[in-house]
Amino acid sequence: MKDSSSPKKSGFFREARRRAMTRGRIAFAMGLFGVTFIVATFGYIALEQRSRLMQRNDEEIVSNAYFMADHAARLFEVTDLTLRQATAFIEGQSWAAIEPSRAYWEQLNAIKSALPYVDDIWLNDSTGKLRLTSALFPTPDSSVADRDAFREQAASDKGLYVGEPIIGRITSAPTFLVSRRLESPTGQFRGIVSVTMALSYFNDYWGNLRLPKRSRIALMRASDGKIIAQYPSPTDGVSLVASDGAAFRAAVATNGRVGSFAYDAADDPRLAAYHQVGDMPLYVGISVPQDTYWTAWITQTRLYGAFALIAFLALAALTALAGRQFREQAADAALLSEEVALRTGELQAETAALEVLNRTGTTLASELEIDHIMHNVIDAGVELTDAEAGAFYDRYPAGGVSGREGAFKLCAVAGAGEQVFANAPTLQDAQALSPTLALGKIVRADDIMADGGDDRESLFRAISSGPIVMRSAMAVPVVSRTGDINGVLMFAHRNTQVFTERSERLMQGLAAQAAIAIENGRLYQAAQYEIEERKQSQAQQSLLIRELHHRVKNTLATVQAVVGATARSTTNIDDFYQAFVARIISLANTHSLLTEAVWQTASLREILEKELTPYYDPAGERIRIDGPLVELPSEAAVPIGMAIHELTTNATKYGALSVEGGRVAVSWSSEPEGDGIRLNLIWTERNGPVVSPPTRQGFGSRLLHRVLTTQLSAAVDMDFDPEGLRVSLDMVLKQGAFLNPVA
C-alpha cells in the first residue's frame, strides 16, 4: 500500500530546513551585531580614557600652578619683611650719614646673605641716586630714576611693588626690582629701598620639579602681563618667550584668581594654567603641550584592543555554536511537530507546550552562557505563543553606558524579530514605559491600533510602525529573586487577538525559569573570572620567584669569577680593592637596568652612557656614541656591560681618556638574523698615547676573548694601532629586540 503521508512529510521537512536556514541567518546576523557592539565599545572606551587623561593633565597643571604660586607668595612675604627691616635700621638717619657708613653696609650685606633668592639690596634717595648697596662698598655712582619701580613709588606709595625685567647697571645681570617707598616723618618722599631678585633661584627651583617634558613656567605681572621670570630661562635672561596674551587676559577676565586656557605657540598647541601669587598683582603660569597625554593613551588603547580581540574571537565561536544549535533544535522541533500533528488538536497543543517547557527547563538548568540562555528562552517563547516575532531585552548594568542606566538593550531575537524590532533597539525604563510592567505584571495588547491611550501605547508603538506592521503584542517581565526587573520578553504578531491568557500563564513560568538561569549564569561568569585571575596571579608569582633564584645564582657566580680574575691581575691589596670595587659597580649598574625591565632586557646605549658619562666634555666631542636602539637580553647584558667597563678603565688609565684631547667613539649596527639580531660594535680611541701590544694578558683581555667568546659566541678583534686602540665585537643575540630609533 502506498504511503499517502510521504508527500506531507517531505513538505514538512522542507519547511523545517527553511526554518533552520532562517535561524542560522539570524544567528549570523546576531554575530555581526556582536562584532559591531565590541568595536563600538572599544571605541567608546578609548575615547573615554582619552578624555580622562586630558582631564587629569588639566588638573595636574592647575595643581602645579597653585603650589608654585604659593611658594612665590612665601618668597615675596619674606622679601617684604627684608625691605621693612632695611627701612627700620636707617630710619632717622640722613643720606649723608648712611652713604659713607661701612657699618650700615655690613648690616645690609648680612641681611642679604640670609636670602638665597635675593641678589642685592639697594637704597636710593628721592632723586633716584644710589646711596647704599650690598653689592659694593664704597657705593658706586648709579641711579634708578628711569626704572618703573622708582617712578611708581615716587608718584605714590604702591606698597610692595614688583618692577619689570631689567639688566642691572652695576651687576650687568638680568633681574627685576621689588621695592618699597621711603618717607620722612612728615610723609614726604625720601627714596626707595629695593632688592634685585636672583633669576637663577627661580630657574633652579622650577627645574627640580617633576613636570611633563617641554613644560614652561612664568612669573607674570597682572598689570601689563609682562613676564619677569621664566623656565626654561633664555640665554640672555631677558628674551622671555611670551604666551598668548589675548588668551591669558580672557581667562583672567573670567576668573582673576585661578584658571586655565589653551593657545597655539609657533604650531605647538599648548594647555596653560595660572594662579595668583597671594594677594599680589602677580601670576604664576605653567603651560604644557596638549599632546602630553598621548603616550599613556596609546599604551592603554593597545591593552583595551587586546581585550576586544579576545572578546571578538569568543563571540565568533559562540555564534557558530548557536547556529549549530539552532539547526539541531529546528530538526528536533520538526520531527516532534510531525508526530504530534497525528493526534488531537487540543492534546497536541498541550503536549507541545509541555515538551517545549521541559526542554527549555533542561537546557536552562545545564546552560551557563547568558547569550545562549536568552536565545533559548526567546525561541521557546515564540514557539509557545505562536508569535511571528520575539525579542529578549536585557537591562543595562549599573555604571555601564552613560545615559542608559535602567533602560533595556536588545540581546536576542527570534522569528521575524530582526525586522520587527529594528526600530526599537532599546527600551526606556519599565516605569516610564508602562506602570503595569513596572509592577512585574504582563502587558498584553489584542489590537495595538485600537489600544491607544493607556500604558500600552508607548510600549508597543515602535513595533507597530516597522517594515512589518504588527497588531498583537505581549510584554513579559523577567523578575529576579529580589523583585527587580532584569529583562523583558517581547512577542508580536501581525494578526489581532493572537495572545491569550494561556499564553500569559506559559510565559510567566518561562520568565521565572529565565530569571533563575540568567542569575546562575552571571554568578558562574563572576566565579570563573575570579578563578582565572587567581590562577594568573599565582603563575606570575611562581615565575618571578624562579627567575629571581636563577639570577641570584648567576650573579654570585659572576662575582666569584671577578674576584678570582681580579686577584690574578693585581699585585697588591689596594689595586685589588680599587679594581674589584669598580667592576662590582659596573655589574650593579647593569643589574639595575635589568631590574627596571623585570630581568628581561637592558639598553645597550644606557650601559654605554653609565660608563662614559663622567668623561663627557661641554662640546660633546670627546665621547661619541652612535647606533640604533638595541635591547640586550639578560644573558648578554652582564658580559657586554663588564667588557665596556674594562675598555673604559683601560682608556682612562692608558688610552685616549688618560690625556686631555683624547677621544673615544663607540658605534654599532644591528640587523635581523634568524630568530635574533646580529650586533656589530666598534670601540675606537684617538688622540691618546701611542698604543703598543700588551706584554701580558690582563683581566679585560681575558674577559673579551674568553667570556664573550664562550658565553655569546662573539668574534672579538683587537687592533693595537699606534694611533689608538680599536676593538670590534661581532655576535648574534638570540633573544634581543631591535627597534628603529624614534625620530
XYZ file of C-alpha atoms in Angstrom:
743
model
C 0.000 0.000 0.000
C 1.345 3.379 -0.965
C 2.003 5.649 1.959
C -0.133 8.730 1.321
C 1.584 10.635 4.142
C 5.004 10.728 2.353
C 4.355 13.947 0.368
C 3.116 15.612 3.545
C 6.278 14.501 5.428
C 8.521 15.730 2.593
C 6.879 19.132 2.611
C 7.104 19.338 6.390
C 10.856 18.558 6.362
C 11.441 21.183 3.674
C 9.714 23.697 5.903
C 11.873 22.582 8.849
C 15.029 23.050 6.775
C 13.838 26.510 5.718
C 13.256 27.473 9.326
C 16.700 26.138 10.233
C 18.280 28.282 7.495
C 16.352 31.294 8.778
C 17.559 30.753 12.321
C 21.091 30.218 11.048
C 20.937 33.574 9.275
C 19.574 35.141 12.436
C 22.477 33.667 14.397
C 24.911 35.060 11.814
C 23.228 38.475 11.998
C 23.498 38.431 15.780
C 27.167 37.593 15.441
C 27.641 40.640 13.211
C 25.709 42.683 15.735
C 28.023 41.435 18.487
C 31.122 42.336 16.466
C 29.732 45.826 15.867
C 28.972 46.151 19.561
C 32.523 45.128 20.508
C 34.064 47.620 18.071
C 31.759 50.396 19.268
C 32.518 49.583 22.915
C 36.261 49.589 22.243
C 35.983 52.969 20.501
C 33.932 54.373 23.345
C 36.370 53.156 25.997
C 39.329 54.559 24.036
C 37.668 57.972 23.709
C 36.573 57.944 27.350
C 40.106 57.092 28.504
C 41.470 59.884 26.328
C 39.078 62.333 27.959
C 40.106 61.139 31.431
C 43.812 61.515 30.646
C 43.212 65.011 29.278
C 41.228 65.903 32.403
C 43.966 64.551 34.658
C 46.508 66.571 32.663
C 44.411 69.729 33.195
C 44.103 69.058 36.924
C 47.851 68.454 37.311
C 48.925 71.715 35.694
C 46.333 73.658 37.726
C 47.655 71.997 40.902
C 51.282 72.761 39.922
C 50.363 76.395 39.260
C 48.832 76.598 42.757
C 51.885 75.174 44.549
C 54.334 77.360 42.616
C 52.183 80.433 43.260
C 52.087 79.579 46.976
C 55.880 79.231 47.013
C 56.293 82.584 45.242
C 53.910 84.209 47.752
C 56.081 82.995 50.629
C 59.187 84.437 48.909
C 57.619 87.861 48.442
C 56.351 87.865 52.043
C 59.903 87.321 53.293
C 61.157 89.925 50.777
C 58.687 92.436 52.167
C 59.934 91.748 55.711
C 63.508 92.250 54.476
C 62.657 95.624 52.933
C 60.910 96.688 56.125
C 63.952 95.571 58.145
C 66.282 97.605 55.916
C 63.950 100.599 56.259
C 63.927 100.281 60.041
C 67.689 100.358 60.586
C 68.195 103.574 58.524
C 65.155 105.332 59.957
C 66.016 108.775 61.277
C 69.447 108.811 59.539
C 70.398 111.245 56.811
C 71.685 110.063 53.437
C 74.943 111.913 54.187
C 75.423 109.685 57.244
C 74.256 106.491 55.591
C 76.309 106.566 52.360
C 79.856 106.551 53.863
C 78.988 104.212 56.774
C 80.675 100.813 56.462
C 78.699 99.602 59.495
C 75.448 100.187 57.620
C 76.876 98.416 54.563
C 77.912 95.389 56.661
C 74.467 95.239 58.267
C 72.822 95.462 54.832
C 75.111 92.744 53.485
C 74.268 90.468 56.462
C 70.547 90.798 55.704
C 71.145 89.956 52.038
C 73.292 86.879 52.742
C 70.400 85.181 54.555
C 68.207 85.239 51.441
C 69.337 82.856 48.632
C 66.845 84.241 46.120
C 67.975 87.901 46.540
C 70.965 89.201 44.560
C 71.415 92.532 46.376
C 69.663 95.219 48.462
C 69.614 98.873 47.236
C 68.889 102.226 48.920
C 68.166 105.208 46.612
C 67.300 108.780 47.579
C 64.394 110.868 46.269
C 66.313 111.749 43.059
C 66.990 108.084 42.284
C 70.688 108.292 43.173
C 72.142 105.150 44.719
C 73.195 105.803 48.349
C 73.995 102.327 49.697
C 74.015 98.760 48.280
C 75.078 95.332 49.491
C 76.753 94.777 46.104
C 79.750 97.132 46.557
C 81.381 99.453 49.062
C 82.075 102.328 48.678
C 78.801 102.911 46.874
C 79.251 103.262 43.087
C 77.701 106.130 41.140
C 74.336 104.941 39.770
C 70.690 105.984 39.505
C 67.297 104.268 39.173
C 65.353 107.400 38.284
C 64.302 105.846 34.963
C 63.209 102.495 36.459
C 59.480 101.859 36.770
C 59.959 100.551 40.314
C 61.243 104.057 41.289
C 58.819 106.125 39.207
C 55.722 104.356 40.577
C 56.842 104.705 44.229
C 57.804 108.371 43.677
C 54.291 109.097 42.373
C 52.541 107.425 45.315
C 53.038 104.667 47.868
C 52.474 101.414 45.943
C 53.306 99.173 48.897
C 55.388 96.208 47.753
C 55.925 96.922 44.028
C 57.373 94.425 41.515
C 59.158 96.070 38.585
C 59.657 94.967 35.001
C 62.622 92.822 33.795
C 65.884 94.786 33.613
C 69.654 94.373 33.178
C 71.470 95.670 36.252
C 73.696 98.675 35.540
C 76.228 97.623 38.171
C 75.913 93.824 38.106
C 75.068 93.524 34.354
C 72.816 90.574 35.335
C 69.188 90.071 34.244
C 66.816 90.624 37.177
C 63.800 92.615 38.348
C 63.290 95.082 41.233
C 60.974 94.626 44.228
C 60.700 97.997 46.017
C 59.109 99.875 48.929
C 58.689 103.648 49.332
C 60.760 105.537 51.922
C 59.123 108.529 53.594
C 60.222 111.180 56.051
C 58.314 111.652 59.337
C 56.299 114.388 57.579
C 55.209 111.959 54.829
C 57.463 113.386 52.105
C 59.030 111.053 49.523
C 62.542 110.192 50.700
C 63.513 107.472 48.194
C 63.086 103.705 47.827
C 64.534 100.552 49.326
C 64.599 97.650 46.849
C 66.045 94.226 46.152
C 67.089 92.610 42.884
C 65.828 89.029 42.629
C 68.075 86.114 41.596
C 66.512 84.607 38.466
C 68.784 81.582 38.858
C 66.942 80.679 42.072
C 63.596 80.517 40.272
C 65.130 78.589 37.378
C 66.782 76.045 39.725
C 63.676 75.608 41.883
C 61.316 75.172 38.946
C 63.799 72.941 37.171
C 63.800 70.470 40.087
C 60.030 69.977 39.947
C 58.644 66.816 38.332
C 56.847 68.286 35.329
C 55.987 66.937 31.853
C 58.576 67.391 29.118
C 58.649 70.773 27.322
C 56.875 72.470 30.229
C 57.155 76.250 30.551
C 56.774 78.267 33.764
C 56.470 82.044 34.007
C 56.077 84.669 36.745
C 53.940 87.489 35.260
C 52.762 90.924 36.332
C 48.995 91.322 36.391
C 49.064 94.997 35.363
C 50.628 94.578 31.906
C 51.155 90.809 31.543
C 54.950 91.187 31.389
C 56.968 88.072 32.245
C 59.623 88.774 34.887
C 60.953 85.221 35.423
C 60.707 82.149 33.217
C 61.700 78.480 32.983
C 63.479 77.405 30.840
C 65.316 80.705 31.115
C 66.627 82.448 27.946
C 70.373 82.658 27.447
C 70.458 86.435 27.899
C 67.916 86.358 30.728
C 65.594 88.965 29.192
C 64.461 87.497 25.843
C 61.459 85.916 27.516
C 59.028 83.764 25.499
C 55.568 85.254 25.957
C 52.427 83.133 25.981
C 49.231 84.044 24.136
C 48.425 87.342 25.845
C 44.905 87.555 24.484
C 44.006 84.065 25.723
C 45.563 84.822 29.140
C 43.697 88.106 29.530
C 40.422 86.482 28.511
C 40.918 83.735 31.124
C 41.826 86.292 33.843
C 38.745 88.332 32.952
C 36.643 85.228 33.699
C 38.476 84.269 36.924
C 41.060 86.646 38.308
C 42.348 84.156 40.864
C 42.964 80.838 39.131
C 42.130 79.303 35.765
C 43.337 77.563 32.627
C 43.286 78.169 28.866
C 44.635 76.790 25.595
C 46.708 78.561 22.933
C 48.967 77.933 19.927
C 52.656 78.775 20.259
C 54.515 78.505 16.907
C 52.478 75.496 15.702
C 52.783 73.952 19.170
C 49.284 73.700 20.725
C 49.666 74.112 24.482
C 47.482 73.969 27.585
C 48.185 76.578 30.268
C 47.101 77.263 33.858
C 47.648 80.289 36.081
C 47.296 81.169 39.772
C 47.569 84.491 41.544
C 50.533 84.916 43.897
C 48.807 85.536 47.227
C 47.014 88.911 47.020
C 49.755 90.500 44.893
C 49.255 91.650 41.277
C 51.345 88.689 40.095
C 50.545 85.351 38.486
C 52.445 82.102 38.137
C 51.644 80.389 34.827
C 52.585 76.924 33.581
C 51.993 75.503 30.098
C 52.482 72.006 28.679
C 51.983 70.555 25.170
C 48.402 69.422 24.608
C 49.657 66.014 23.445
C 51.329 65.206 26.790
C 48.723 62.571 27.482
C 49.249 60.906 24.056
C 51.812 58.207 25.007
C 49.822 56.940 28.021
C 46.657 56.883 25.906
C 48.297 54.813 23.131
C 49.553 52.258 25.698
C 46.149 51.847 27.343
C 44.372 51.707 23.969
C 46.592 48.793 22.911
C 45.641 46.954 26.089
C 41.944 47.523 25.505
C 42.400 46.434 21.880
C 43.814 43.107 23.054
C 40.781 42.539 25.272
C 38.458 43.495 22.376
C 40.193 40.966 20.097
C 39.744 38.207 22.685
C 36.062 39.110 23.051
C 35.675 39.085 19.241
C 37.128 35.589 18.920
C 34.960 34.320 21.776
C 31.852 35.846 20.175
C 32.668 34.246 16.797
C 32.930 30.833 18.457
C 29.685 31.336 20.374
C 27.881 32.479 17.202
C 28.966 29.364 15.325
C 27.832 27.186 18.226
C 24.486 28.998 18.424
C 23.895 28.489 14.706
C 24.562 24.790 15.023
C 22.224 24.526 17.989
C 19.523 26.369 16.035
C 19.751 23.858 13.202
C 19.653 20.888 15.589
C 16.706 22.333 17.525
C 14.847 23.030 14.257
C 15.222 19.404 13.165
C 14.072 18.145 16.569
C 11.107 20.528 16.584
C 10.095 19.465 13.060
C 10.151 15.764 13.993
C 8.225 16.402 17.170
C 5.631 18.527 15.371
C 5.110 15.812 12.749
C 4.412 13.167 15.414
C 2.163 15.412 17.480
C 0.202 16.515 14.383
C -1.282 12.990 14.137
C -3.050 13.375 17.486
C -5.915 15.503 18.688
C -5.668 19.277 18.346
C -6.055 20.236 21.991
C -3.818 17.426 23.229
C -1.287 18.380 20.564
C -1.122 21.961 21.808
C -0.767 20.982 25.490
C 1.757 18.257 24.780
C 3.825 20.557 22.581
C 3.785 23.268 25.232
C 4.845 20.793 27.916
C 7.633 19.493 25.706
C 8.913 22.970 24.990
C 8.824 23.901 28.664
C 10.580 20.692 29.716
C 13.210 21.006 27.007
C 13.841 24.632 27.779
C 13.970 23.977 31.517
C 16.525 21.189 30.991
C 18.602 23.373 28.698
C 18.496 26.309 31.082
C 19.423 24.110 34.038
C 22.611 22.969 32.293
C 23.415 26.198 30.413
C 25.598 28.885 31.973
C 26.235 31.098 28.925
C 23.857 34.052 29.223
C 23.648 34.633 25.460
C 22.604 31.007 24.944
C 20.055 31.286 27.740
C 18.464 34.357 26.155
C 18.326 32.737 22.710
C 16.835 29.543 24.139
C 14.217 31.464 26.135
C 13.075 33.668 23.242
C 12.965 30.706 20.844
C 10.832 28.784 23.308
C 8.598 31.804 23.877
C 7.936 32.279 20.150
C 7.097 28.596 19.834
C 4.786 28.548 22.844
C 2.859 31.694 21.920
C 2.762 31.166 18.131
C 4.249 34.639 17.785
C 5.741 35.777 14.486
C 8.496 37.710 16.215
C 10.093 37.671 19.617
C 12.844 39.618 21.386
C 14.718 39.417 24.680
C 15.631 42.812 26.207
C 18.246 42.782 28.962
C 18.752 45.646 31.416
C 21.877 47.804 31.021
C 24.133 47.218 34.043
C 24.653 49.990 36.597
C 27.701 52.091 35.740
C 27.553 50.915 32.104
C 26.771 53.017 29.041
C 26.234 56.645 30.046
C 22.582 57.692 29.835
C 21.331 54.080 29.598
C 21.110 53.199 33.289
C 17.762 51.494 33.917
C 16.976 51.026 30.204
C 16.861 47.706 28.332
C 19.028 46.633 25.368
C 18.052 44.179 22.628
C 20.070 40.977 23.160
C 18.278 38.190 21.269
C 15.552 37.899 18.646
C 13.527 35.033 17.162
C 11.237 34.631 14.167
C 10.948 37.909 12.283
C 12.274 39.789 15.292
C 15.161 41.408 13.449
C 12.739 43.270 11.175
C 10.001 43.865 13.712
C 12.251 45.284 16.455
C 14.595 47.188 14.113
C 13.065 50.499 15.226
C 13.323 49.610 18.935
C 16.924 48.501 19.696
C 16.469 49.832 23.240
C 13.573 50.274 25.666
C 13.309 53.002 28.260
C 12.911 52.293 31.962
C 9.976 49.978 32.730
C 8.338 52.611 34.940
C 8.433 55.186 32.136
C 7.113 52.726 29.535
C 4.376 51.030 31.489
C 3.328 51.265 35.148
C 1.809 47.788 34.829
C 5.086 46.328 33.577
C 6.980 48.110 36.355
C 4.915 46.157 38.893
C 6.149 42.858 37.426
C 2.904 42.098 35.583
C 2.414 41.054 31.951
C 1.160 43.686 29.496
C -0.932 42.371 26.547
C -2.477 44.219 23.593
C -5.080 42.406 21.452
C -5.008 45.211 18.887
C -2.221 47.793 19.100
C -4.044 50.182 16.755
C -7.150 50.194 18.972
C -5.428 50.128 22.396
C -4.053 53.695 22.384
C -4.481 55.961 25.346
C -3.190 53.604 28.057
C 0.278 52.388 29.103
C 0.449 50.038 26.102
C 0.795 52.869 23.590
C 4.382 53.884 24.396
C 5.408 50.274 24.997
C 4.297 48.890 21.608
C 4.426 51.993 19.405
C 7.800 51.135 17.770
C 6.789 47.625 16.610
C 3.547 48.899 15.040
C 5.373 51.132 12.544
C 8.186 48.936 11.246
C 8.676 47.094 7.931
C 6.095 44.513 9.118
C 3.062 46.094 10.803
C 2.230 44.190 13.992
C -1.275 44.229 15.516
C -0.947 41.931 18.580
C 1.812 42.262 21.193
C 2.724 40.999 24.644
C 5.467 42.125 27.094
C 6.559 39.726 29.847
C 8.844 40.977 32.676
C 11.750 38.762 33.808
C 11.728 39.318 37.589
C 14.716 38.344 39.752
C 14.582 36.786 43.222
C 14.921 40.284 44.723
C 11.929 41.606 42.781
C 13.943 43.669 40.273
C 13.000 43.572 36.571
C 16.181 42.346 34.864
C 14.697 41.767 31.424
C 11.625 41.940 29.199
C 10.330 39.334 26.718
C 8.510 40.933 23.775
C 6.262 38.995 21.337
C 4.345 40.278 18.307
C 2.064 39.048 15.531
C 0.540 40.749 12.502
C -2.926 39.398 13.355
C -5.124 40.621 16.182
C -6.061 38.692 19.362
C -3.258 36.134 18.980
C -2.067 36.119 22.592
C -4.388 34.658 25.254
C -4.478 34.073 28.981
C -2.962 30.651 28.297
C -0.015 32.428 26.611
C 0.381 34.621 29.691
C 0.488 31.624 32.023
C 3.065 29.826 29.870
C 5.253 32.929 29.582
C 5.056 33.657 33.295
C 6.565 30.225 34.016
C 9.168 30.605 31.244
C 10.172 34.063 32.523
C 10.677 32.656 36.028
C 12.988 29.934 34.641
C 14.830 32.536 32.575
C 15.371 34.773 35.631
C 16.907 31.900 37.637
C 19.063 30.715 34.725
C 20.395 34.226 33.993
C 21.250 34.828 37.658
C 23.074 31.459 37.775
C 24.908 32.315 34.565
C 26.072 35.662 35.926
C 27.221 34.080 39.168
C 29.138 31.465 37.151
C 30.796 34.124 34.992
C 31.857 36.101 38.071
C 33.273 32.936 39.692
C 35.157 31.929 36.519
C 36.634 35.394 36.193
C 37.845 35.372 39.804
C 39.328 31.859 39.427
C 41.176 32.844 36.270
C 42.569 35.976 37.917
C 43.879 33.932 40.838
C 45.496 31.380 38.507
C 47.265 34.094 36.548
C 48.473 35.799 39.726
C 49.874 32.549 41.151
C 51.575 31.657 37.867
C 53.180 35.094 37.619
C 54.417 34.911 41.224
C 55.957 31.458 40.698
C 57.677 32.632 37.516
C 59.175 35.678 39.233
C 60.463 33.576 42.171
C 62.146 31.075 39.832
C 63.670 33.888 37.813
C 64.982 35.569 40.988
C 66.646 32.333 42.176
C 68.267 31.896 38.780
C 69.556 35.485 38.658
C 70.952 35.346 42.197
C 72.932 32.178 41.383
C 74.278 33.738 38.188
C 75.218 36.949 39.991
C 77.097 35.083 42.740
C 78.953 33.055 40.115
C 79.877 36.254 38.257
C 81.125 37.943 41.450
C 83.204 34.842 42.271
C 84.768 34.918 38.810
C 85.501 38.659 39.115
C 87.208 38.117 42.482
C 89.450 35.389 41.106
C 90.331 37.214 37.895
C 90.995 40.493 39.709
C 93.243 38.786 42.227
C 95.299 37.243 39.417
C 95.693 40.558 37.569
C 96.780 42.744 40.576
C 99.905 42.748 42.726
C 98.747 44.436 45.958
C 95.635 44.778 48.052
C 94.967 48.449 47.120
C 94.980 47.720 43.388
C 92.808 44.670 44.011
C 90.304 46.707 46.046
C 90.001 49.526 43.510
C 89.684 47.213 40.505
C 87.257 44.877 42.276
C 85.002 47.716 43.522
C 84.908 49.342 40.054
C 83.912 46.044 38.436
C 81.235 45.351 41.028
C 79.804 48.867 40.485
C 79.710 48.237 36.724
C 77.974 44.898 37.365
C 75.478 46.642 39.678
C 74.712 49.304 37.041
C 73.904 46.604 34.500
C 71.761 44.751 37.047
C 69.841 47.940 37.848
C 68.944 48.318 34.162
C 67.820 44.666 34.065
C 65.773 45.117 37.245
C 63.902 48.047 35.700
C 62.870 45.719 32.839
C 61.946 42.816 35.194
C 65.156 40.952 34.270
C 64.308 40.761 30.603
C 66.458 43.283 28.683
C 68.844 46.211 29.147
C 69.536 49.053 26.707
C 72.997 48.981 25.098
C 73.017 52.783 24.885
C 72.209 53.180 28.602
C 75.038 50.776 29.550
C 77.492 52.862 27.487
C 76.224 56.155 28.882
C 76.520 54.971 32.514
C 80.224 54.133 31.884
C 81.214 57.097 29.678
C 79.099 59.970 31.021
C 81.794 61.085 33.560
C 84.154 61.779 30.640
C 81.833 63.975 28.537
C 83.125 67.434 27.628
C 80.888 70.516 27.210
C 81.342 70.475 23.434
C 80.294 66.836 23.222
C 83.336 65.886 21.109
C 85.360 63.741 23.488
C 82.813 60.922 23.674
C 80.765 59.854 20.640
C 78.053 57.189 20.940
C 76.189 56.291 17.751
C 73.897 53.397 16.922
C 70.275 52.230 16.739
C 68.225 51.258 19.771
C 69.220 47.708 20.833
C 67.793 45.889 23.864
C 70.274 43.289 25.151
C 68.835 40.079 26.635
C 69.781 39.491 30.260
C 72.241 36.694 29.294
C 74.220 39.158 27.142
C 73.828 42.373 29.159
C 76.160 41.366 32.040
C 79.217 40.214 29.996
C 78.861 43.095 27.500
C 78.474 45.604 30.356
C 81.636 44.280 32.041
C 83.515 44.372 28.738
C 82.577 48.030 28.205
C 83.696 48.777 31.777
C 87.099 47.171 31.147
C 87.553 49.110 27.890
C 86.625 52.356 29.696
C 89.007 51.610 32.567
C 91.840 50.815 30.124
C 91.173 54.037 28.185
C 91.201 56.031 31.445
C 94.482 54.541 32.693
C 96.473 54.030 29.483
C 94.404 55.120 26.488
C 92.636 58.120 24.985
C 90.829 59.168 28.186
C 94.100 59.379 30.125
C 95.127 62.620 28.342
C 93.362 65.863 27.549
C 92.106 65.919 23.988
C 91.759 62.156 23.717
C 88.588 60.890 22.092
C 86.553 57.697 22.245
C 83.968 56.742 19.617
C 81.573 53.809 20.066
C 79.350 52.801 17.166
C 77.276 49.764 16.423
C 74.941 48.348 13.813
C 72.198 45.782 14.039
C 70.298 43.665 11.548
C 67.883 40.748 11.878
C 69.315 37.263 11.620
C 67.224 34.149 12.165
C 65.243 34.456 15.384
C 67.563 37.158 16.767
C 69.758 40.050 15.628
C 73.425 40.364 14.656
C 75.192 43.078 16.629
C 78.488 44.594 15.430
C 80.068 47.021 17.958
C 83.267 49.014 17.309
C 85.284 50.803 20.042
C 87.784 53.341 18.639
C 90.280 55.551 20.541
C 92.136 58.524 19.015
C 94.479 61.382 20.108
C 95.761 59.334 23.063
C 99.189 57.971 23.931
C 100.936 55.763 21.387
C 99.494 52.238 21.579
C 101.591 49.096 21.654
C 100.547 45.448 22.109
C 100.455 44.420 25.822
C 103.204 42.167 27.183
C 100.740 40.165 29.280
C 97.039 39.409 29.192
C 95.034 41.251 31.861
C 91.501 40.829 33.146
C 89.989 42.936 30.364
C 91.642 40.915 27.603
C 90.594 37.627 29.177
C 87.033 38.929 29.551
C 86.875 39.964 25.894
C 88.488 36.846 24.462
C 87.155 34.159 26.805
C 83.902 35.236 28.395
C 82.380 36.907 25.332
C 83.573 34.113 23.082
C 82.343 31.352 25.407
C 79.022 32.809 26.568
C 77.942 34.762 23.485
C 79.941 33.071 20.691
C 81.264 36.546 19.870
C 84.028 37.281 17.379
C 86.486 39.660 19.123
C 89.090 41.616 17.141
C 91.608 43.881 18.957
C 93.736 46.185 16.771
C 96.605 47.847 18.701
C 97.027 50.642 16.150
C 99.691 53.115 17.395
C 97.206 55.939 16.795
C 94.634 54.358 19.083
C 93.111 51.053 20.202
C 90.327 49.628 18.030
C 88.133 46.768 19.305
C 85.433 45.054 17.222
C 82.747 42.752 18.686
C 80.510 40.711 16.380
C 77.812 38.442 17.847
C 74.269 37.137 17.366
C 71.767 37.941 20.132
C 69.153 35.181 20.096
C 66.628 36.863 22.416
C 67.353 40.516 21.748
C 64.894 43.003 20.290
C 65.950 45.586 17.663
C 63.929 48.743 17.314
C 64.445 51.592 14.910
C 65.301 54.820 16.736
C 62.432 57.202 17.227
C 62.776 60.382 15.199
